[in-house]
Amino acid sequence: MDRFSFLNAANTAYFAELYDKYLQHPDSVEPSWRAFFQGFDFGIEESGLAPDVAPQPTSSGVPENLQKEFQVVKLIDGYRTRGHLFTKTNPVRDRRQYTPSLELANFGLSQNDLDTTFTAGEILGIGTTTLREIIIHLEKIYCESIGVEYMFIRKPEEIQWIQDKLNINDNHPDFSAETKKKILKKLNEAVSFETFLHTKYVGQKRFSLEGGESFIPAVDAIIEAAADLGVKEFVMGMAHRGRLNTLTNIFGKNAKDIFSEFDGKDYDQEVFDGDVKYHLGWTSSRLTDSGKEININIAPNPSHLETVGAVVEGISRAKQDRHHFDNPQEVLPIVVHGDAAIAGQGIVYEVIQMAQLDGYTTKGTIHIVINNQIGFTTNYLDARSSTYCTDVAKTTLSPVLHVNADDAEAVVHAALFALDFRMTFGRDVFIDLLGYRKYGHNEGDEPRFTQPKLYKAIAKHDNARDLYANRLKSEGVIDDNYVKQLEEEYKDKLEEKLEKSREEDTTRITAIMQDEWEGFEPATEDEMMKPVDTTFDLEGLTEVAKSITKLPEDKKFLRKINKIIEGRRAMYFDDNKIDWGLAELLAYGSLLKEGFDVRMTGQDVERGTFSHRHAVTKVEDSEEEIVLLNNLEGEQGHMYIFNSLLSEYGVVGFDYGYAMASPKTLPIWEAQFGDFSNGAQIMLDQYISAAEDKWKLQNGLVMLLPHGYEGQGAEHSSARMERYLQLCAVDNMYVADCTTPANFYHLLRRQLKTNFRKPLIVFTPKSLLRHPKVISTKEELANGSFQMTIDDSEVKVDNVKTLVFVTGKFYYDLLAQREELGRDDVALVRVEQLFPLPKNEIRAAIEKYKNADDVVWAQEEPRNMGAYGHLLMHLPEAQKFRICSRKFYGAPAAGSSVRFKRRHQRVIDDVFDKNSNNQ
């Protein structure tokens, strides 16, 4: 008897469904069936045909009718897996040819099978039907204006959800006449706005959306539908292309203000320099068509493409933590990319890798690529090695929808599909909006220099509005005058706004998210230098100390952890000698008790790179995480602390965004070693140092950068303080290099005890974390304040002949040398705040030590690094200081420990020898 005869009597639909399940998720199929299908596929391979080609009938012993069913299932799988390669998604170019194609012969089928009925049609929800009908449905679903990539996803429930969604109306929209008119209205706004600007501001840069206008109705549809799904806040980031159009037609920014920006008017406030119009952010409240109010934000961005994506994720997470903790999906981030940028910029990968991490997830982001098929003048074939610009999406197994930008309904349909996926699964989803760029990179470029053939085709191509209007006319939805009337009404509104804008002499920068920043005011340098009350009641401090120096008794911890926590308890309660790590934790605890939140991220911050923090302790057996700072008695804020992914650029961008939306949180990023922050240099240059000046943004991000020359080589010595100090100007940030736990404690508290926010850069110690002299008392924490300079209390003023100004860890090296030499004629004054530079305090010290005929600036860094150049720029008296430092070097420090020690000691010796010629 034929061993496969049992297959003749069974329901072929069942086997087809089972084989389909096996093709998608082999492990989900019962083992004996899996073995059977593996054997069937092995027979295919042994037949000498391609892997996706079925064998000739009877070659496997399986009945011919069932083999055909399996071949049709293979065909369906082929469309699901590769159909996106054969779509009609490119409006101005022929698609590249891919092999193998979806020809019937590639699946062991032929034209003779087209009218044969197959139960495999049930997989598509169309029941038993002919192969011809199955192919028609597959072509509609996978190969028309929307191409879908999703078969690489590893979760069966997500794949099933997508397939069920695609099967509805064959992945085609079924919009009402009213919805179609709304799409046309938004298309008209998008087209007419660009046409108006092109007429009124000839040749000016505006980074037109023309060629991708369907982006506007797509985003509009997302906002409307998202509000109905419970979304309360919407955070968007995008670069230049189409930004002005989006600000006007989605965010409701008054066109009058945009026209003022085009006219190049000065700003109405002297303290801001502002930025070009297509970089500015905006916040507004929008009432949807269904009567729901939604807060919408677009973050400001620099010209550094893709940077804003990290910032948007941080803003979204801050809003989720602060206002939507129980329902984080109520905040929806949308990040808009360019095709060349998403493929070429590494930060995209960094941000995407954050998507499902506890410290960074925003419960799913909708990514939209405005795909011009070109980057400035570079063709897409020269811009990436991957098939699609969106292939980075596969990193997180996120579905991708490739859509023809000319098909407005398909674009809106894909946008709503993406929204539903995000809201259902809390995961990222990508839309590749394939269009073109009507003009050059900006409106002053000549694109025919580099793409003459493409731009001949574009010149003849109708815009998306006219294409859609003709379609609606043919459907009888609108008449011939409908679009003309829409266009005239919208143009009249723009003309009115233009007239009003020209009645005003200045333009105003509007800060975003003012609802979050109520009560906070921009601060000048004078206000930054004023003393701030950072005291915290000693009794309250002791309560914090009790909570963070006692582990839960019902859980088992490593003996070393017990010893560390017991040591801290003894430090505070027995010895009154508080080290750096404990002072830091007490600063956080005191702020938490005052109702503030604290967020800290970075590589290894939970324990601390130098094992000094232990803010998170692990239960030995279960690895349960205990954050003692979240167990304070009574009401308190929340301590969020997360080890980050191995990223600087993306993580700093994220935490900067978090700080942008959360002024009542102490946001901290700590570098593993200080110089690793140079991986985030774009964030430092474009946001941290300049955002208040450009965009009227305050931000309280704290960066902790371990710094100190201790023989660990070039990459583990210098946090490159000279770079931060070079970025300092007037009132844009604080820079500090503290030497005592108490001063660090008060510095951190000062960040939240003012009614303004500035970024704070702190060069933190390594060896000082456990230095016996680097201790403070609890009274200094409770009753003290931040000291911008610390005078020398161990010398007699009249005896001092050499006055040394020094900062950071080098002070303790000089102190040890002074003690060894018994020199009481050398005063060591510590400069704890480097910017704004405490010039009055430095001058007061010079005046105090009148007998000193030798004034020294001492630094362990090379002459061309460290703070010396900064001092020369900001303190005229520094021109007369004797400089003691390493010589000029390209690398911060020597790799040889012998050479390092020799150079380090030479600088120390020079400090105590005023006749030294090492200048």
JSON list of C-alpha atoms in Angstrom, two decimals, residues 185-186 189-190 192-194 196-197 216 220 238 242-259 261-262 277 280 282 284 286 296 298 490 493-494 497:
[
{"chain": "A", "resi": 185, "resn": "LYS", "atom": "CA", "xyz": [-8.07, 68.91, 0.63]},
{"chain": "A", "resi": 186, "resn": "LYS", "atom": "CA", "xyz": [-4.81, 68.10, 2.41]},
{"chain": "A", "resi": 189, "resn": "GLU", "atom": "CA", "xyz": [-2.86, 72.45, 0.82]},
{"chain": "A", "resi": 190, "resn": "ALA", "atom": "CA", "xyz": [0.46, 70.67, 0.35]},
{"chain": "A", "resi": 192, "resn": "SER", "atom": "CA", "xyz": [-0.66, 75.04, -3.12]},
{"chain": "A", "resi": 193, "resn": "PHE", "atom": "CA", "xyz": [1.62, 76.00, -0.23]},
{"chain": "A", "resi": 194, "resn": "GLU", "atom": "CA", "xyz": [4.72, 75.00, -2.19]},
{"chain": "A", "resi": 196, "resn": "PHE", "atom": "CA", "xyz": [2.78, 79.92, -3.37]},
{"chain": "A", "resi": 197, "resn": "LEU", "atom": "CA", "xyz": [6.26, 79.98, -1.84]},
{"chain": "A", "resi": 216, "resn": "ILE", "atom": "CA", "xyz": [0.65, 65.60, 4.41]},
{"chain": "A", "resi": 220, "resn": "ASP", "atom": "CA", "xyz": [-3.06, 64.15, 9.04]},
{"chain": "A", "resi": 238, "resn": "MET", "atom": "CA", "xyz": [11.99, 65.53, 10.69]},
{"chain": "A", "resi": 242, "resn": "GLY", "atom": "CA", "xyz": [8.70, 69.34, 3.60]},
{"chain": "A", "resi": 243, "resn": "ARG", "atom": "CA", "xyz": [9.14, 70.80, 7.07]},
{"chain": "A", "resi": 244, "resn": "LEU", "atom": "CA", "xyz": [7.58, 74.21, 6.35]},
{"chain": "A", "resi": 245, "resn": "ASN", "atom": "CA", "xyz": [4.64, 72.52, 4.68]},
{"chain": "A", "resi": 246, "resn": "THR", "atom": "CA", "xyz": [4.22, 70.27, 7.71]},
{"chain": "A", "resi": 247, "resn": "LEU", "atom": "CA", "xyz": [4.46, 73.17, 10.16]},
{"chain": "A", "resi": 248, "resn": "THR", "atom": "CA", "xyz": [1.69, 75.02, 8.35]},
{"chain": "A", "resi": 249, "resn": "ASN", "atom": "CA", "xyz": [-0.66, 72.27, 7.22]},
{"chain": "A", "resi": 250, "resn": "ILE", "atom": "CA", "xyz": [-0.30, 69.80, 10.10]},
{"chain": "A", "resi": 251, "resn": "PHE", "atom": "CA", "xyz": [0.85, 71.78, 13.12]},
{"chain": "A", "resi": 252, "resn": "GLY", "atom": "CA", "xyz": [-1.08, 74.93, 12.38]},
{"chain": "A", "resi": 253, "resn": "LYS", "atom": "CA", "xyz": [1.85, 77.33, 12.51]},
{"chain": "A", "resi": 254, "resn": "ASN", "atom": "CA", "xyz": [0.63, 80.65, 11.17]},
{"chain": "A", "resi": 255, "resn": "ALA", "atom": "CA", "xyz": [1.87, 81.11, 7.61]},
{"chain": "A", "resi": 256, "resn": "LYS", "atom": "CA", "xyz": [2.37, 84.77, 8.53]},
{"chain": "A", "resi": 257, "resn": "ASP", "atom": "CA", "xyz": [5.26, 83.77, 10.79]},
{"chain": "A", "resi": 258, "resn": "ILE", "atom": "CA", "xyz": [6.82, 81.63, 8.08]},
{"chain": "A", "resi": 259, "resn": "PHE", "atom": "CA", "xyz": [6.60, 84.50, 5.62]},
{"chain": "A", "resi": 261, "resn": "GLU", "atom": "CA", "xyz": [11.12, 84.24, 8.37]},
{"chain": "A", "resi": 262, "resn": "PHE", "atom": "CA", "xyz": [11.39, 84.19, 4.57]},
{"chain": "A", "resi": 277, "resn": "LYS", "atom": "CA", "xyz": [13.15, 78.69, 9.16]},
{"chain": "A", "resi": 280, "resn": "LEU", "atom": "CA", "xyz": [12.51, 75.54, 13.98]},
{"chain": "A", "resi": 282, "resn": "TRP", "atom": "CA", "xyz": [6.60, 74.06, 17.19]},
{"chain": "A", "resi": 284, "resn": "SER", "atom": "CA", "xyz": [0.24, 73.34, 19.32]},
{"chain": "A", "resi": 286, "resn": "ARG", "atom": "CA", "xyz": [-5.22, 70.41, 17.76]},
{"chain": "A", "resi": 296, "resn": "ILE", "atom": "CA", "xyz": [1.30, 67.95, 18.91]},
{"chain": "A", "resi": 298, "resn": "ILE", "atom": "CA", "xyz": [7.67, 68.97, 16.26]},
{"chain": "A", "resi": 490, "resn": "TYR", "atom": "CA", "xyz": [-6.36, 78.35, 0.17]},
{"chain": "A", "resi": 493, "resn": "LYS", "atom": "CA", "xyz": [-5.74, 82.73, 2.89]},
{"chain": "A", "resi": 494, "resn": "LEU", "atom": "CA", "xyz": [-2.01, 82.69, 2.17]},
{"chain": "A", "resi": 497, "resn": "LYS", "atom": "CA", "xyz": [-1.23, 86.05, 5.84]}
]
